[in-house]
XYZ file of C-alpha atoms in Angstrom:
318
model
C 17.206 -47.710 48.868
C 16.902 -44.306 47.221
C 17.202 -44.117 43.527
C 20.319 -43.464 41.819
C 21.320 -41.314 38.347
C 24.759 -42.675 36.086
C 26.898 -40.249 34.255
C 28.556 -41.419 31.708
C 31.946 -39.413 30.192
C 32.375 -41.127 26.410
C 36.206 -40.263 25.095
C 37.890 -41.892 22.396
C 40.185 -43.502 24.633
C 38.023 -44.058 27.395
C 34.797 -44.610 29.201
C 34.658 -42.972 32.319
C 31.200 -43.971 34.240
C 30.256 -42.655 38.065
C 27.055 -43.413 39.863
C 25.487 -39.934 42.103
C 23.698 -40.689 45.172
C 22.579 -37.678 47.014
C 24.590 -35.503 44.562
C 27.693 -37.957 46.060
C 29.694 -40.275 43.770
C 29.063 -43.689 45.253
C 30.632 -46.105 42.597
C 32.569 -45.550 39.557
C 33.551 -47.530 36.523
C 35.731 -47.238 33.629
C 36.921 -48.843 30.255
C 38.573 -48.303 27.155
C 37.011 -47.231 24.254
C 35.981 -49.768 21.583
C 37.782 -49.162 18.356
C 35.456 -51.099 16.289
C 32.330 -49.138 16.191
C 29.270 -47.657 17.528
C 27.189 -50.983 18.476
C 31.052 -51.922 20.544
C 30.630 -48.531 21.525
C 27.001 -48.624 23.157
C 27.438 -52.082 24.031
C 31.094 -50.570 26.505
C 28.541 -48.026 27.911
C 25.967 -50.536 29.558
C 28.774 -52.795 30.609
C 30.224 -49.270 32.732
C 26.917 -48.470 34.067
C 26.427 -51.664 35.173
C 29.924 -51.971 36.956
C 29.384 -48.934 38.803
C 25.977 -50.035 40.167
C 27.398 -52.830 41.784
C 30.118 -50.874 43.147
C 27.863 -48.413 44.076
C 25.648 -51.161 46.131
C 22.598 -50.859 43.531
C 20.592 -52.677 41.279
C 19.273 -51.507 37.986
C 16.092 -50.771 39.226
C 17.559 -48.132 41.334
C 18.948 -46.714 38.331
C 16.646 -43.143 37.758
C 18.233 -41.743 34.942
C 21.251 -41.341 32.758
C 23.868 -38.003 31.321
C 26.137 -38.614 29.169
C 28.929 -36.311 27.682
C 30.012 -37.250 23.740
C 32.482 -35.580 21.624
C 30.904 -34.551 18.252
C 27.295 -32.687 17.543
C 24.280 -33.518 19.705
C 20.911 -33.407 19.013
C 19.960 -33.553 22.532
C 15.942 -33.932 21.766
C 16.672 -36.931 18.965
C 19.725 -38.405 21.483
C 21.646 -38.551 18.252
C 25.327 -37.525 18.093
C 27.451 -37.774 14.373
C 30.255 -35.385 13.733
C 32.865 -37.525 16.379
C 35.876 -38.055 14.291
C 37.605 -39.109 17.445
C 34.794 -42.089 18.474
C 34.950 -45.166 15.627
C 31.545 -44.908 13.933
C 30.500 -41.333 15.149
C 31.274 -39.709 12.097
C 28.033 -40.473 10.528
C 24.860 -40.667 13.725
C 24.528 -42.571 15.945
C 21.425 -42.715 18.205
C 23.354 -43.325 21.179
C 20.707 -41.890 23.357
C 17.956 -44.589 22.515
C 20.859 -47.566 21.969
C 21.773 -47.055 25.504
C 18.438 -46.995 27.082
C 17.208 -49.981 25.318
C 20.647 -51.618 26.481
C 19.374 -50.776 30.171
C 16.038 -51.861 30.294
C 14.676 -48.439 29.018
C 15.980 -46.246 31.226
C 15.834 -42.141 30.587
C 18.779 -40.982 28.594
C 19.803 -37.212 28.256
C 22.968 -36.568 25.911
C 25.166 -33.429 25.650
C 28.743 -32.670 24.256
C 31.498 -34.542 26.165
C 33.110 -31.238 27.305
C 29.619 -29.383 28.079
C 28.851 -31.670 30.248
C 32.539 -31.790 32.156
C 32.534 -27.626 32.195
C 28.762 -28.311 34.008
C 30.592 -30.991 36.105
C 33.519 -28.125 36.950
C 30.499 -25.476 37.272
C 28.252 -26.842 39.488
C 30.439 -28.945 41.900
C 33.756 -27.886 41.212
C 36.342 -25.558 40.391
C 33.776 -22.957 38.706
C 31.293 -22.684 41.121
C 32.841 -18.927 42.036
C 32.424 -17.873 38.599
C 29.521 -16.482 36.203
C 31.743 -16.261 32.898
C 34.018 -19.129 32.139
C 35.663 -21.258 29.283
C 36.002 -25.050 30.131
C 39.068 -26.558 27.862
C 39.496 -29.959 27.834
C 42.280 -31.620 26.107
C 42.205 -35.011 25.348
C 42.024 -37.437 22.637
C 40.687 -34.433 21.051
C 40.173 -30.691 22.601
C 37.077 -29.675 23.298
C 35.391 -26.545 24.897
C 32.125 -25.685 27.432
C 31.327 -21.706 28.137
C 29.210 -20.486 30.149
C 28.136 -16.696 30.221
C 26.510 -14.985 33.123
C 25.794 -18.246 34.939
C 24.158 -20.092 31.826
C 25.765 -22.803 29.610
C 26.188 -21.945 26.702
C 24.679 -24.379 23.732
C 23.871 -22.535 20.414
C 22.495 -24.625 18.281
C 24.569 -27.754 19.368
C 28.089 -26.954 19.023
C 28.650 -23.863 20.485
C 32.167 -23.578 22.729
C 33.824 -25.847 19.745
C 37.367 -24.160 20.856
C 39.663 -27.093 19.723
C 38.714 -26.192 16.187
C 39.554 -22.668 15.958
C 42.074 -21.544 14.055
C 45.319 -21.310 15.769
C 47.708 -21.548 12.118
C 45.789 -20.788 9.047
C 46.908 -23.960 6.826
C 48.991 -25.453 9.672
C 48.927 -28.760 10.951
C 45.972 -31.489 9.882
C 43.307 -31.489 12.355
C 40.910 -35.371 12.730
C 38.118 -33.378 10.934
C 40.289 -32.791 7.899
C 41.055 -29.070 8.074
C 44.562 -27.370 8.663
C 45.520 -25.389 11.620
C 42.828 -25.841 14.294
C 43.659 -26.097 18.290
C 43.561 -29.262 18.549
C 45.993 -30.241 15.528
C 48.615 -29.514 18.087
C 46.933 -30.190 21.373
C 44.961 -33.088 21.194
C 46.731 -36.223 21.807
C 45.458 -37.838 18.637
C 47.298 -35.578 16.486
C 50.145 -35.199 18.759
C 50.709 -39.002 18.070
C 50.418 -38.582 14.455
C 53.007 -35.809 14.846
C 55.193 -37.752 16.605
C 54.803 -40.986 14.633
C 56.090 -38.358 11.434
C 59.103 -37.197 13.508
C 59.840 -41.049 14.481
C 59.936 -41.698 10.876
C 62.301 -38.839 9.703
C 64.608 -40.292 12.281
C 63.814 -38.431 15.495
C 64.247 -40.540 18.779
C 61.654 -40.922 21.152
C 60.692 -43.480 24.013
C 57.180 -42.334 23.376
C 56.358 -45.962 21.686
C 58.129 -48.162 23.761
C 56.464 -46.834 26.477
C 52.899 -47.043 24.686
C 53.927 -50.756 24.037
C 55.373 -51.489 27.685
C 51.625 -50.550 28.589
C 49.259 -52.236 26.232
C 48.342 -48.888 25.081
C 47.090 -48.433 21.213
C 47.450 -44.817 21.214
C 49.402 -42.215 22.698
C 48.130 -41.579 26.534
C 48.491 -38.505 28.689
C 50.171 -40.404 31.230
C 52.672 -41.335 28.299
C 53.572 -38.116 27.602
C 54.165 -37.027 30.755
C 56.811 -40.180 31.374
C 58.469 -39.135 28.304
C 58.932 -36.084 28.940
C 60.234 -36.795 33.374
C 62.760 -38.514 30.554
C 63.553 -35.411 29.075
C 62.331 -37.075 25.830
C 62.887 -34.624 22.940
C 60.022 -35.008 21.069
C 57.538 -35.186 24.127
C 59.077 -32.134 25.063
C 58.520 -30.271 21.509
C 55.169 -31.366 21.226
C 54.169 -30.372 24.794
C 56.051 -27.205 23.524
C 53.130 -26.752 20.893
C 50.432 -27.757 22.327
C 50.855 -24.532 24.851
C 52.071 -22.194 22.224
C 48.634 -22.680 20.155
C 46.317 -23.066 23.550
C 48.384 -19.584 24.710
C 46.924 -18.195 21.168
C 43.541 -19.942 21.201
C 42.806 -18.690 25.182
C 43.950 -15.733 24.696
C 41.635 -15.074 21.198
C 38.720 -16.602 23.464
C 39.758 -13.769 26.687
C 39.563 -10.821 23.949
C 36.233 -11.941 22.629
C 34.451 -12.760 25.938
C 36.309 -11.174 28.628
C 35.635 -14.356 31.018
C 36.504 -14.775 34.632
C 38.121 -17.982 34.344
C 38.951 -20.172 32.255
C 39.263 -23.673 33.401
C 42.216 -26.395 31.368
C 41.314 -30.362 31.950
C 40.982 -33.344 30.119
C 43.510 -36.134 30.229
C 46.682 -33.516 29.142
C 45.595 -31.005 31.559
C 44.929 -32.700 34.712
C 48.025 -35.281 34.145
C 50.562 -32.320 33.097
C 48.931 -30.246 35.974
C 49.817 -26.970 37.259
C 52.771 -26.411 35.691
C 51.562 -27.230 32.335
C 48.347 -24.643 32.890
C 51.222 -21.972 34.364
C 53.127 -21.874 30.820
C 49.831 -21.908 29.592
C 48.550 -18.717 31.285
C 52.115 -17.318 29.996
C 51.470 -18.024 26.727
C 48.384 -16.236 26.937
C 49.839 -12.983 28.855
C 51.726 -11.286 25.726
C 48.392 -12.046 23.546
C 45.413 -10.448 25.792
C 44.500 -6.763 24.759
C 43.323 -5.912 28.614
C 46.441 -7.750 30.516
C 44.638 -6.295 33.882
C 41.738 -8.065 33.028
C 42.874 -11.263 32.793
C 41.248 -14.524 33.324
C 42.513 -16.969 36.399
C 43.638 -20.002 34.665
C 42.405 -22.991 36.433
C 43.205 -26.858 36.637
C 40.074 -28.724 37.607
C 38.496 -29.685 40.775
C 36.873 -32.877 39.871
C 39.763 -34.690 37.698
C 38.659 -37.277 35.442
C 35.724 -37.537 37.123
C 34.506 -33.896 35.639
C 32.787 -35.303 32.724
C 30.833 -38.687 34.307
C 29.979 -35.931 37.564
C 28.525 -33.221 34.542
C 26.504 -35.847 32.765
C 25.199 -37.241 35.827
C 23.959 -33.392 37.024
C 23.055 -33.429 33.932
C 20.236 -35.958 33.975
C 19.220 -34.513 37.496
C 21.680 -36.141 39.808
C-alpha cells in the first residue's frame, strides 16, 4: 500500500485530524480538545492520528510523515510552540513536535501556526489557488491570520500574519493574551463567551447557555451561536454585531497596507455563519478601504474545517 502523510489541525476546542493519500483525504478523525494540559493535549493528537489511519485503511507503518497547525509561536526547527493562550498548557513551550513523534513510534513531525497552515490548506487546494496576494482569517476559539504575498507564505520570524491581535479599539475589550482592544477580543469565540457570560450577569437574556448545556458543550461553539441567533437571540445577535464591525476595521487596515487580491474568512465562525456573515463583512470593510476600486474579493473557504488538517498535511509533503 503506498505510504500515507496525517495533518493534524490543533484548536482549543478541537482536534481536527485527516489522513492524504495521493494528495486525497482518505480518513479523517476528530476530538475535543483536552482542557487539562499539554501531555492530555499530545496524548488527544496520537489518539486522532491513529483513528484516521484506520479509517483511512492504514497501519502506522504506512504513516510517512506528519503537519500540524497550532495556535501560538512556532519554532518550526525546535517543534516547540508556547505563546497559545487558547490551548491549556501552551502558554509556556511545549515541544509538541518531538511529544508527538515519540507518541507514534518516531515518526517525522513538521509544526507551523494553526492558521498558516489552514491559509496553505485554502492556497494550495482550495479557495486561493487563483490568487498570488491573500490574507487567510480564521476565526475561532481565537482569530488567527496566514498571508501570503506574491505566491509565498508569509512567516517572519514565526508570527507573522498575527491579525487577531491588531488593534481594532485602543483600550477596548480584554483580549486571552491580556491586552485591550485586539481583533479577536470581539471575534473570537472565547471572548465572545466571556462577553456574553458579563451581559448574562447584568441581567441580559440569552439561550446561548442552555443551548451550550443541551449539548455537552464547555464553551461557547460556532454552531451555538448560530442557533441563537436563527432564535433571534439578542445577545448572539449583538455580539455577531461586533465581531463584523472590528473584522470590517481590521480587513480593511490589512487591504490599505497590502493591497491583496483576496482575502479569505474561515474558522469555526466563518464557515458556520457562512456567506452572509462574510457579505456584512466585506460591507464593513467598503466605507474603510482608501482604493474602494481596488478592493479585495472576500472569500468563505473551499475546504471547511478540513482547511487546517488538509494545510498541515501539504505541509509535511502530502
Amino acid at each position: 500500500m503506498t505510504s500515507v502523510t496525517a495533518g493534524v489541525d490543533l484548536g482549543g476546542t478541537k482536534i481536527q485530524t485527516a489522513i492524504l493519500r495521493d494528495r486525497e483525504v482518505a480518513g479523517t478523525a476528530r476530538v475535543l480538545t483536552p482542557q487539562t494540559g499539554a501531555a492530555d493535549v499530545v496524548s488527544a493528537i496520537a489518539g486522532t492520528v491513529r483513528t484516521a489511519l484506520e479509517a483511512a485503511g492504514a497501519s502506522p507503518g504506512d504513516l510517512a510523515a506528519i503537519g500540524m497547525g497550532t495556535p501560538g509561536e512556532v519554532d518550526a526547527s525546535a517543534g516547540t510552540v508556547s505563546h497559545s493562550p487558547n490551548v491549556p498548557g501552551f502558554q509556556e513551550r511545549v515541544a509538541l513536535g518531538p511529544l508527538t513523534s515519540q507518541a507514534l513510534g518516531g515518526v517525522p513531525v513538521t509544526l507551523d501556526n494553526d492558521v498558516r497552515v489552514a491559509i496553505r490548506g485554502e492556497h494550495e487546494r482550495g479557495a486561493g489557488r487563483p490568487y498570488r496576494n491573500l490574507l487567510g482569517v480564521f476565526c475561532g476559539t481565537g482569530v488567527g491570520g496566514g498571508l501570503v504575498l506574491e505566491g509565498t507564505l508569509r512567516v517572519g520570524r514565526g508570527a507573522a500574519g498575527e491579525i487577531g491581535h491588531t488593534i481594532v479599539k485602543d483600550g477596548g475589550r480584554m483580549c486571552s493574551d491580556g491586552r485591550r482592544g485586539h481583533l479577536e477580543a470581539y471575534a473570537g469565540r472565547g471572548r465572545m463567551e466571556a462577553r456574553a457570560r458579563a451581559l448574562a450577569k447584568h441581567g441580559h437574556k440569552t439561550v446561548l447557555f442552555d443551548l451550550m448545556q443541551r449539548r455537552g458543550r464547555t464553551g461557547l461553539s460556532s454552531g451555538v451561536i448560530a442557533t441563537a441567533m436563527e432564535k433571534k437571540d439578542k445577545v448572539a445577535v449583538s455580539l455577531v454585531d461586533d465581531a463584523v464591525w472590528a473584522l470590517g476595521i481590521a480587513l480593511a487596515s490589512a487591504q490599505n497596507l497590502l493591497e491583496l487580491e483576496a482575502i479569505i474568512v474561515g474558522g469555526g465562525l466563518g464557515d458556520r455563519l457562512g456567506r452572509p456573515f462574510i457579505d456584512r463583512i466585506a460591507a464593513a470593510m467598503e466605507p474603510r478601504l482608501f482604493v474602494p476600486d481596488n478592493r479585495p474579493k472576500v472569500l468563505g473557504t473551499e475546504l471547511g474545517d478540513l482547511s487546517g488538517a488538509i494545510g498541515a498535511a501539504v505541509l509535511a509533503g502530502g
